[in-house]
Amino acid sequence: MTEKIYLDHAATTYVRKEVLAEMLPFFTEHFGNPMSVHSFGRDVAKHVENSRETIAECLGAKPKEIMFTSGGTESDNLALRGFAYANSKKGKHIITSSIEHHAILHTCEALSKEGFDITYLPVDSEGFVDPKELEKTIRPDTILVSIMHANNEIGTIEPIEELGEICRQRGVAFHVDAVQSAGVLPLNLKELPVDLLSISAHKFYGPKGVGALFVRNGIRLKPILLGGGQERNLRAGTHNHVGIIGMAKALELAVSEQQEANLCISKLRDRLIDGLLEKIPESRLNGPRGNKRLPNNVNVSIKYIEGEGMLLHLDMLGIAASSGSACTSGSLDPSHVLLAIGLTHEIAHGSLRLSLGKENTEAEIDKVLEVLPKIVANLRAMSPLYQG
Ligand SMILES: *Cc1c(COP(=O)(O)O)cnc(C)c1O
């Protein structure tokens, strides 16, 4: 058996060893509840607050604008539901895009059943939201716009600065799901016209089950988890202090290594994209090229075969990829993102996402470029659709 190759970093990453080392003492020696008044609690509370400062600094925010949550899904839910419930007197119209993560889309569906009116902005063939479209869609009763920074399936980086500027001029709050971009792309909330922003540690080499929501000073939210008074009464529940400390370390490292890492990873990305398109006839790249694409994302559609078939064959060779988003693979519905950029159901079904990480090597990319075209040729030879 050869070495395994992990190309599914958009689904999750491992915890890097510096992060693990930072976390370990907090399982045992430093275990107090940060809400307790005794020294055990105060000790942990101090570290939780240091982590809040670190995360705030990495994002250009103030420490009190950082709320800890259980991850990207909860941050997205808290941003949308929390804002909608607290501000429904001003209006009930919310705008999002058709290519958001399900944490946003399913929350919007639920809000729409509760009487909110949701508009889903279309995207162009590379997945970009058009700021002019947003401008036209904002109404007097619009309270909130939620657009992701970078798409988890096709890597498109949205023009959040421009979109946020429009929201600001119109007096509408702006939420950004930055779960794929935090640690990867520069984020400076001192300058970005963004009011709410979600991040999740396990997408940047931190632990699973912990995230944060940036809530700009002055933005009102209604809590969705009720209980104790943690996080200034906005998010009840004993702090996952080990996770919070890990998340801060992971984000600090990711931000400090960002430029160098992106240079390396985007070279590997382009090598993989160019190689696949060259070696596999009737294949296409989904999403844009260059610096408007996440440096670690490759997504291709390959005609006449099913993504699931390619995944299984790659898996047998120890290569981990995804046929869409992790949430949709396993179901037969084609990805809503690929349909939104205009692919037919048939082409969308033949799609593969390969998301790179900081340990991937050129040799691994070349291995994929060697085996995948063969897998495709074999699957096509069995396909009644293909007249090679
Ligand atoms: C992974 C992901 C989420 C969900 O984050 P979890 O921490 O896994 O709940 C939300 N949005 C995007 C864009 C993601 O990639």
Short mmCIF file of C-alpha atoms and ligand atoms in Angstrom, two decimals:
data_model
loop_
_atom_site.label_atom_id
_atom_site.label_comp_id
_atom_site.label_asym_id
_atom_site.label_seq_id
_atom_site.Cartn_x
_atom_site.Cartn_y
_atom_site.Cartn_z
CA MET A 1 0.00 0.00 0.00
CA THR A 2 1.39 3.39 -0.97
CA GLU A 3 1.12 6.53 1.18
CA LYS A 4 -2.33 8.02 1.38
CA ILE A 5 -3.00 11.41 -0.19
CA TYR A 6 -5.47 13.79 1.50
CA LEU A 7 -7.07 16.29 -0.87
CA ASP A 8 -10.19 17.20 1.09
CA HIS A 9 -9.01 20.12 3.24
CA ALA A 10 -12.18 22.10 2.46
CA ALA A 11 -14.11 19.43 4.41
CA THR A 12 -11.74 19.50 7.36
CA THR A 13 -8.06 19.64 8.32
CA TYR A 14 -6.01 17.81 10.95
CA VAL A 15 -4.96 19.64 14.11
CA ARG A 16 -1.39 20.81 13.61
CA LYS A 17 1.09 19.76 16.26
CA GLU A 18 1.83 23.25 17.60
CA VAL A 19 -1.91 23.66 18.17
CA LEU A 20 -2.25 20.31 19.91
CA ALA A 21 0.70 21.13 22.18
CA GLU A 22 -0.97 24.41 23.15
CA MET A 23 -4.23 22.62 23.96
CA LEU A 24 -3.01 19.58 25.92
CA PRO A 25 -2.44 21.14 29.38
CA PHE A 26 -5.97 22.53 29.31
CA PHE A 27 -7.56 19.07 29.35
CA THR A 28 -5.90 18.22 32.66
CA GLU A 29 -4.02 20.88 34.63
CA HIS A 30 -6.12 23.89 33.62
CA PHE A 31 -9.67 22.59 33.69
CA GLY A 32 -11.65 25.17 35.65
CA ASN A 33 -14.92 26.65 34.46
CA PRO A 34 -14.05 30.17 33.30
CA MET A 35 -17.29 31.45 34.85
CA SER A 36 -16.20 30.28 38.33
CA VAL A 37 -14.85 32.90 40.72
CA HIS A 38 -12.13 30.70 42.31
CA SER A 39 -8.55 30.49 41.12
CA PHE A 40 -9.21 27.42 38.91
CA GLY A 41 -11.86 29.36 37.02
CA ARG A 42 -9.93 32.61 36.90
CA ASP A 43 -6.90 30.80 35.49
CA VAL A 44 -8.91 29.41 32.57
CA ALA A 45 -10.84 32.66 32.10
CA LYS A 46 -7.55 34.50 31.62
CA HIS A 47 -6.52 32.10 28.84
CA VAL A 48 -9.94 32.32 27.18
CA GLU A 49 -9.65 36.11 27.17
CA ASN A 50 -6.11 35.96 25.79
CA SER A 51 -7.44 33.76 22.98
CA ARG A 52 -10.19 36.28 22.30
CA GLU A 53 -7.55 39.01 22.01
CA THR A 54 -5.44 36.91 19.65
CA ILE A 55 -8.39 36.13 17.40
CA ALA A 56 -9.53 39.76 17.44
CA GLU A 57 -6.05 40.90 16.48
CA CYS A 58 -5.84 38.39 13.60
CA LEU A 59 -9.13 39.74 12.22
CA GLY A 60 -8.66 43.44 12.94
CA ALA A 61 -11.51 43.36 15.46
CA LYS A 62 -11.90 44.39 19.10
CA PRO A 63 -11.83 41.55 21.65
CA LYS A 64 -15.40 42.24 22.79
CA GLU A 65 -16.59 41.83 19.20
CA ILE A 66 -15.56 38.14 19.19
CA MET A 67 -18.15 35.59 20.39
CA PHE A 68 -17.17 31.96 20.81
CA THR A 69 -19.46 29.31 19.32
CA SER A 70 -19.41 25.60 18.52
CA GLY A 71 -18.31 26.18 14.90
CA GLY A 72 -19.23 27.62 11.53
CA THR A 73 -22.75 26.24 11.54
CA GLU A 74 -23.63 27.81 14.89
CA SER A 75 -21.98 31.11 13.95
CA ASP A 76 -24.03 31.24 10.74
CA ASN A 77 -27.23 30.36 12.63
CA LEU A 78 -26.56 32.94 15.34
CA ALA A 79 -25.77 35.64 12.80
CA LEU A 80 -28.91 35.08 10.73
CA ARG A 81 -31.49 34.06 13.32
CA GLY A 82 -30.02 36.27 16.03
CA PHE A 83 -30.05 39.32 13.78
CA ALA A 84 -33.44 38.57 12.20
CA TYR A 85 -35.22 38.10 15.55
CA ALA A 86 -33.63 41.19 17.10
CA ASN A 87 -34.37 43.47 14.14
CA SER A 88 -37.66 42.20 12.69
CA LYS A 89 -39.43 45.43 13.64
CA LYS A 90 -37.32 47.26 11.03
CA GLY A 91 -38.20 44.80 8.29
CA LYS A 92 -38.31 41.14 7.35
CA HIS A 93 -36.38 41.02 4.08
CA ILE A 94 -33.05 39.15 3.97
CA ILE A 95 -30.78 38.78 0.93
CA THR A 96 -28.30 35.94 0.42
CA SER A 97 -26.84 34.10 -2.58
CA SER A 98 -27.79 30.85 -4.24
CA ILE A 99 -24.34 29.32 -3.58
CA GLU A 100 -24.11 29.65 0.20
CA HIS A 101 -23.29 26.76 2.52
CA HIS A 102 -26.30 24.83 3.83
CA ALA A 103 -25.72 26.38 7.27
CA ILE A 104 -26.95 29.61 5.65
CA LEU A 105 -29.43 28.22 3.11
CA HIS A 106 -31.27 25.93 5.53
CA THR A 107 -31.40 28.69 8.16
CA CYS A 108 -32.90 31.01 5.53
CA GLU A 109 -35.49 28.36 4.62
CA ALA A 110 -36.47 28.09 8.29
CA LEU A 111 -36.68 31.90 8.61
CA SER A 112 -38.86 32.05 5.52
CA LYS A 113 -41.33 29.64 7.20
CA GLU A 114 -41.36 32.03 10.16
CA GLY A 115 -42.46 34.97 8.02
CA PHE A 116 -39.17 36.41 6.76
CA ASP A 117 -38.85 37.08 3.05
CA ILE A 118 -35.62 35.75 1.52
CA THR A 119 -34.12 36.72 -1.84
CA TYR A 120 -31.42 34.45 -3.29
CA LEU A 121 -29.09 36.38 -5.59
CA PRO A 122 -27.98 34.49 -8.70
CA VAL A 123 -24.29 34.13 -9.58
CA ASP A 124 -22.49 34.23 -12.91
CA SER A 125 -20.83 31.25 -14.62
CA GLU A 126 -17.78 31.50 -12.34
CA GLY A 127 -19.82 31.88 -9.17
CA PHE A 128 -19.56 35.64 -8.64
CA VAL A 129 -22.34 37.69 -7.08
CA ASP A 130 -22.89 40.93 -9.03
CA PRO A 131 -22.83 44.02 -6.77
CA LYS A 132 -25.22 45.78 -9.17
CA GLU A 133 -27.68 42.95 -8.64
CA LEU A 134 -27.43 43.43 -4.88
CA GLU A 135 -27.98 47.16 -5.29
CA LYS A 136 -31.22 46.52 -7.21
CA THR A 137 -32.46 43.92 -4.74
CA ILE A 138 -32.20 45.98 -1.53
CA ARG A 139 -35.64 47.30 -0.48
CA PRO A 140 -36.78 49.61 2.30
CA ASP A 141 -37.61 46.53 4.43
CA THR A 142 -34.26 44.77 3.84
CA ILE A 143 -32.48 44.27 7.17
CA LEU A 144 -29.64 41.87 6.42
CA VAL A 145 -27.44 40.63 3.56
CA SER A 146 -25.40 37.42 3.96
CA ILE A 147 -22.78 36.54 1.34
CA MET A 148 -19.91 34.11 1.77
CA HIS A 149 -16.31 35.28 1.39
CA ALA A 150 -15.09 32.21 -0.50
CA ASN A 151 -17.15 29.34 -1.82
CA ASN A 152 -16.42 25.93 -0.31
CA GLU A 153 -17.09 23.99 -3.52
CA ILE A 154 -15.67 26.03 -6.39
CA GLY A 155 -13.35 28.43 -4.55
CA THR A 156 -14.83 31.68 -5.90
CA ILE A 157 -13.80 34.72 -3.80
CA GLU A 158 -16.72 37.14 -3.64
CA PRO A 159 -16.23 40.93 -3.81
CA ILE A 160 -17.20 41.37 -0.14
CA GLU A 161 -15.72 44.83 0.14
CA GLU A 162 -17.87 46.17 -2.68
CA LEU A 163 -20.95 44.29 -1.47
CA GLY A 164 -20.43 45.52 2.08
CA GLU A 165 -20.03 49.11 0.87
CA ILE A 166 -23.44 48.92 -0.79
CA CYS A 167 -25.00 47.54 2.39
CA ARG A 168 -23.42 50.28 4.45
CA GLN A 169 -24.69 53.03 2.14
CA ARG A 170 -28.18 51.60 2.33
CA GLY A 171 -28.11 51.07 6.10
CA VAL A 172 -28.38 47.28 5.86
CA ALA A 173 -26.33 44.89 8.04
CA PHE A 174 -23.85 42.61 6.26
CA HIS A 175 -22.90 39.08 7.37
CA VAL A 176 -20.02 37.17 5.78
CA ASP A 177 -19.49 33.41 6.08
CA ALA A 178 -15.68 33.41 6.10
CA VAL A 179 -15.31 29.77 7.14
CA GLN A 180 -13.30 28.88 4.02
CA SER A 181 -11.25 32.06 3.94
CA ALA A 182 -10.25 32.67 7.58
CA GLY A 183 -6.53 32.09 7.90
CA VAL A 184 -6.22 31.82 4.10
CA LEU A 185 -7.14 35.29 2.85
CA PRO A 186 -6.34 38.61 4.53
CA LEU A 187 -9.27 39.81 6.64
CA ASN A 188 -9.12 43.23 8.23
CA LEU A 189 -12.39 44.12 9.90
CA LYS A 190 -11.05 47.55 10.78
CA GLU A 191 -11.46 48.40 7.13
CA LEU A 192 -13.92 45.87 5.74
CA PRO A 193 -17.55 47.09 5.78
CA VAL A 194 -18.72 43.87 7.46
CA ASP A 195 -20.94 43.67 10.56
CA LEU A 196 -21.01 39.93 11.27
CA LEU A 197 -18.46 37.29 10.25
CA SER A 198 -18.30 33.53 10.88
CA ILE A 199 -15.17 31.40 11.26
CA SER A 200 -14.54 27.77 12.24
CA ALA A 201 -11.29 26.35 13.68
CA HIS A 202 -11.28 22.97 11.94
CA LYS A 203 -10.92 24.57 8.52
CA PHE A 204 -7.56 26.14 9.48
CA TYR A 205 -5.77 23.29 11.31
CA GLY A 206 -7.56 23.80 14.61
CA PRO A 207 -9.94 21.45 16.42
CA LYS A 208 -13.50 20.61 15.37
CA GLY A 209 -16.51 21.91 17.29
CA VAL A 210 -15.29 25.43 17.94
CA GLY A 211 -15.73 28.66 16.02
CA ALA A 212 -16.35 32.34 16.46
CA LEU A 213 -18.75 35.03 15.32
CA PHE A 214 -17.51 38.59 14.91
CA VAL A 215 -20.31 40.96 15.98
CA ARG A 216 -19.49 44.57 15.26
CA ASN A 217 -19.98 46.91 18.20
CA GLY A 218 -23.56 48.22 18.07
CA ILE A 219 -25.08 45.29 16.16
CA ARG A 220 -27.96 43.74 18.10
CA LEU A 221 -28.55 39.99 18.17
CA LYS A 222 -31.07 37.85 20.03
CA PRO A 223 -29.47 34.76 21.59
CA ILE A 224 -30.53 31.41 20.12
CA LEU A 225 -29.04 29.21 22.86
CA LEU A 226 -30.49 30.00 26.26
CA GLY A 227 -28.99 29.11 29.62
CA GLY A 228 -26.13 30.66 31.56
CA GLY A 229 -24.80 34.15 31.00
CA GLN A 230 -21.70 33.24 29.01
CA GLU A 231 -20.48 35.45 26.14
CA ARG A 232 -22.26 38.51 27.54
CA ASN A 233 -25.59 36.67 27.58
CA LEU A 234 -25.41 36.11 23.84
CA ARG A 235 -24.38 32.45 23.75
CA ALA A 236 -25.10 30.27 26.77
CA GLY A 237 -23.08 27.14 27.51
CA THR A 238 -19.83 26.40 29.33
CA HIS A 239 -16.90 27.51 27.19
CA ASN A 240 -15.04 24.88 25.18
CA HIS A 241 -11.87 26.45 26.55
CA VAL A 242 -9.55 23.81 25.11
CA GLY A 243 -11.02 24.37 21.66
CA ILE A 244 -10.93 28.15 22.01
CA ILE A 245 -7.24 28.07 22.96
CA GLY A 246 -6.52 25.76 20.01
CA MET A 247 -8.46 27.98 17.62
CA ALA A 248 -6.50 31.08 18.66
CA LYS A 249 -3.16 29.32 18.17
CA ALA A 250 -4.24 27.88 14.82
CA LEU A 251 -5.45 31.25 13.50
CA GLU A 252 -2.32 33.03 14.70
CA LEU A 253 -0.10 30.51 12.89
CA ALA A 254 -2.23 30.53 9.74
CA VAL A 255 -2.16 34.32 9.51
CA SER A 256 1.59 34.53 10.11
CA GLU A 257 2.32 31.91 7.43
CA GLN A 258 -0.41 33.02 5.04
CA GLN A 259 1.56 34.65 2.24
CA GLU A 260 4.19 31.97 1.97
CA ALA A 261 1.68 29.12 2.23
CA ASN A 262 -0.59 30.60 -0.44
CA LEU A 263 2.30 30.99 -2.85
CA CYS A 264 3.16 27.29 -2.56
CA ILE A 265 -0.37 25.96 -2.52
CA SER A 266 -1.59 28.03 -5.47
CA LYS A 267 1.32 26.71 -7.55
CA LEU A 268 0.25 23.15 -6.76
CA ARG A 269 -3.36 24.11 -7.47
CA ASP A 270 -2.50 25.46 -10.92
CA ARG A 271 -0.33 22.45 -11.69
CA LEU A 272 -3.27 20.19 -10.84
CA ILE A 273 -5.81 22.25 -12.81
CA ASP A 274 -3.62 22.53 -15.91
CA GLY A 275 -2.66 18.86 -15.78
CA LEU A 276 -6.22 17.60 -15.38
CA LEU A 277 -7.63 19.78 -18.17
CA GLU A 278 -4.81 18.75 -20.46
CA LYS A 279 -4.93 15.02 -19.74
CA ILE A 280 -8.68 14.49 -19.53
CA PRO A 281 -10.63 15.22 -22.71
CA GLU A 282 -14.00 16.94 -22.24
CA SER A 283 -13.24 18.21 -18.78
CA ARG A 284 -13.84 21.73 -17.50
CA LEU A 285 -12.81 23.85 -14.55
CA ASN A 286 -15.57 25.15 -12.27
CA GLY A 287 -14.95 28.56 -10.72
CA PRO A 288 -12.47 31.24 -11.76
CA ARG A 289 -8.74 31.05 -12.28
CA GLY A 290 -6.03 33.12 -10.61
CA ASN A 291 -6.27 35.26 -7.51
CA LYS A 292 -10.07 35.35 -7.41
CA ARG A 293 -9.98 31.64 -6.56
CA LEU A 294 -9.09 30.13 -3.17
CA PRO A 295 -5.43 29.10 -3.42
CA ASN A 296 -6.26 25.53 -2.39
CA ASN A 297 -9.36 24.74 -4.44
CA VAL A 298 -9.67 22.64 -7.60
CA ASN A 299 -13.08 21.67 -8.95
CA VAL A 300 -13.51 19.98 -12.31
CA SER A 301 -16.43 18.48 -14.18
CA ILE A 302 -15.70 15.47 -16.30
CA LYS A 303 -18.25 14.56 -18.92
CA TYR A 304 -19.90 11.13 -19.21
CA ILE A 305 -19.08 9.84 -15.73
CA GLU A 306 -20.34 10.09 -12.18
CA GLY A 307 -18.32 11.88 -9.54
CA GLU A 308 -19.09 9.08 -7.05
CA GLY A 309 -17.40 6.52 -9.32
CA MET A 310 -14.24 8.62 -9.52
CA LEU A 311 -14.27 9.11 -5.74
CA LEU A 312 -14.49 5.37 -5.06
CA HIS A 313 -11.66 4.56 -7.44
CA LEU A 314 -9.49 7.32 -5.99
CA ASP A 315 -10.30 6.10 -2.48
CA MET A 316 -9.15 2.58 -3.39
CA LEU A 317 -5.79 4.14 -4.23
CA GLY A 318 -5.74 6.02 -0.92
CA ILE A 319 -6.60 9.40 -2.45
CA ALA A 320 -9.28 11.40 -0.59
CA ALA A 321 -11.34 13.91 -2.58
CA SER A 322 -14.97 15.05 -2.63
CA SER A 323 -17.64 14.99 -5.29
CA GLY A 324 -19.26 18.21 -4.17
CA SER A 325 -19.69 19.58 -0.70
CA ALA A 326 -19.34 17.02 2.06
CA CYS A 327 -22.96 17.59 2.94
CA THR A 328 -24.32 16.76 -0.48
CA SER A 329 -22.07 13.83 -1.29
CA GLY A 330 -23.93 10.71 -0.34
CA SER A 331 -27.14 12.13 -1.72
CA LEU A 332 -28.01 11.95 -5.39
CA ASP A 333 -28.95 15.60 -5.77
CA PRO A 334 -26.32 17.44 -7.75
CA SER A 335 -24.63 20.31 -5.96
CA HIS A 336 -26.72 23.49 -5.75
CA VAL A 337 -23.54 25.48 -6.41
CA LEU A 338 -22.79 23.73 -9.71
CA LEU A 339 -26.40 24.13 -10.84
CA ALA A 340 -26.28 27.83 -9.89
CA ILE A 341 -23.28 28.44 -12.16
CA GLY A 342 -25.29 26.95 -15.01
CA LEU A 343 -24.15 23.34 -15.29
CA THR A 344 -26.69 20.74 -16.39
CA HIS A 345 -27.58 17.98 -13.89
CA GLU A 346 -25.62 15.52 -16.01
CA ILE A 347 -22.38 17.54 -16.04
CA ALA A 348 -22.76 18.53 -12.38
CA HIS A 349 -22.91 14.83 -11.48
CA GLY A 350 -19.47 14.28 -12.99
CA SER A 351 -17.69 16.73 -10.70
CA LEU A 352 -14.76 16.37 -8.38
CA ARG A 353 -13.39 18.75 -5.75
CA LEU A 354 -9.75 18.42 -4.76
CA SER A 355 -8.82 20.79 -1.93
CA LEU A 356 -5.15 21.13 -1.06
CA GLY A 357 -3.41 21.65 2.24
CA LYS A 358 -0.07 22.77 3.52
CA GLU A 359 1.49 19.30 3.56
CA ASN A 360 0.62 18.31 0.00
CA THR A 361 3.60 17.91 -2.33
CA GLU A 362 4.26 18.17 -6.03
CA ALA A 363 4.82 14.39 -6.07
CA GLU A 364 1.31 13.87 -4.70
CA ILE A 365 -0.18 16.15 -7.35
CA ASP A 366 1.71 14.27 -10.04
CA LYS A 367 0.40 10.99 -8.65
CA VAL A 368 -3.17 12.27 -9.02
CA LEU A 369 -2.35 13.46 -12.55
CA GLU A 370 -1.09 9.98 -13.33
CA VAL A 371 -3.98 7.95 -11.91
CA LEU A 372 -7.07 10.11 -12.44
CA PRO A 373 -6.95 10.19 -16.27
CA LYS A 374 -6.72 6.38 -16.22
CA ILE A 375 -9.67 6.08 -13.85
CA VAL A 376 -11.67 8.38 -16.14
CA ALA A 377 -10.73 6.39 -19.25
CA ASN A 378 -11.76 3.12 -17.57
CA LEU A 379 -15.07 4.50 -16.33
CA ARG A 380 -15.81 6.01 -19.72
CA ALA A 381 -15.07 2.70 -21.45
CA MET A 382 -17.94 1.21 -19.40
CA SER A 383 -20.29 4.14 -19.92
CA PRO A 384 -23.07 3.81 -22.50
CA LEU A 385 -23.03 7.62 -22.83
CA TYR A 386 -19.48 7.82 -24.04
CA GLN A 387 -18.55 7.28 -27.68
CA GLY A 388 -14.77 7.59 -27.28
C1 LIG B 1 -17.45 24.04 6.80
C2 LIG B 1 -18.28 25.22 6.49
C3 LIG B 1 -19.31 25.64 7.34
C4 LIG B 1 -19.70 24.87 8.58
O1 LIG B 1 -18.72 24.94 9.57
P1 LIG B 1 -18.69 23.84 10.75
O2 LIG B 1 -17.67 24.33 11.70
O3 LIG B 1 -18.30 22.55 10.09
O4 LIG B 1 -20.05 23.78 11.33
C5 LIG B 1 -20.01 26.79 7.02
N1 LIG B 1 -19.72 27.49 5.91
C6 LIG B 1 -18.74 27.13 5.07
C7 LIG B 1 -18.46 27.96 3.85
C8 LIG B 1 -17.99 25.98 5.32
O5 LIG B 1 -17.04 25.61 4.45
#
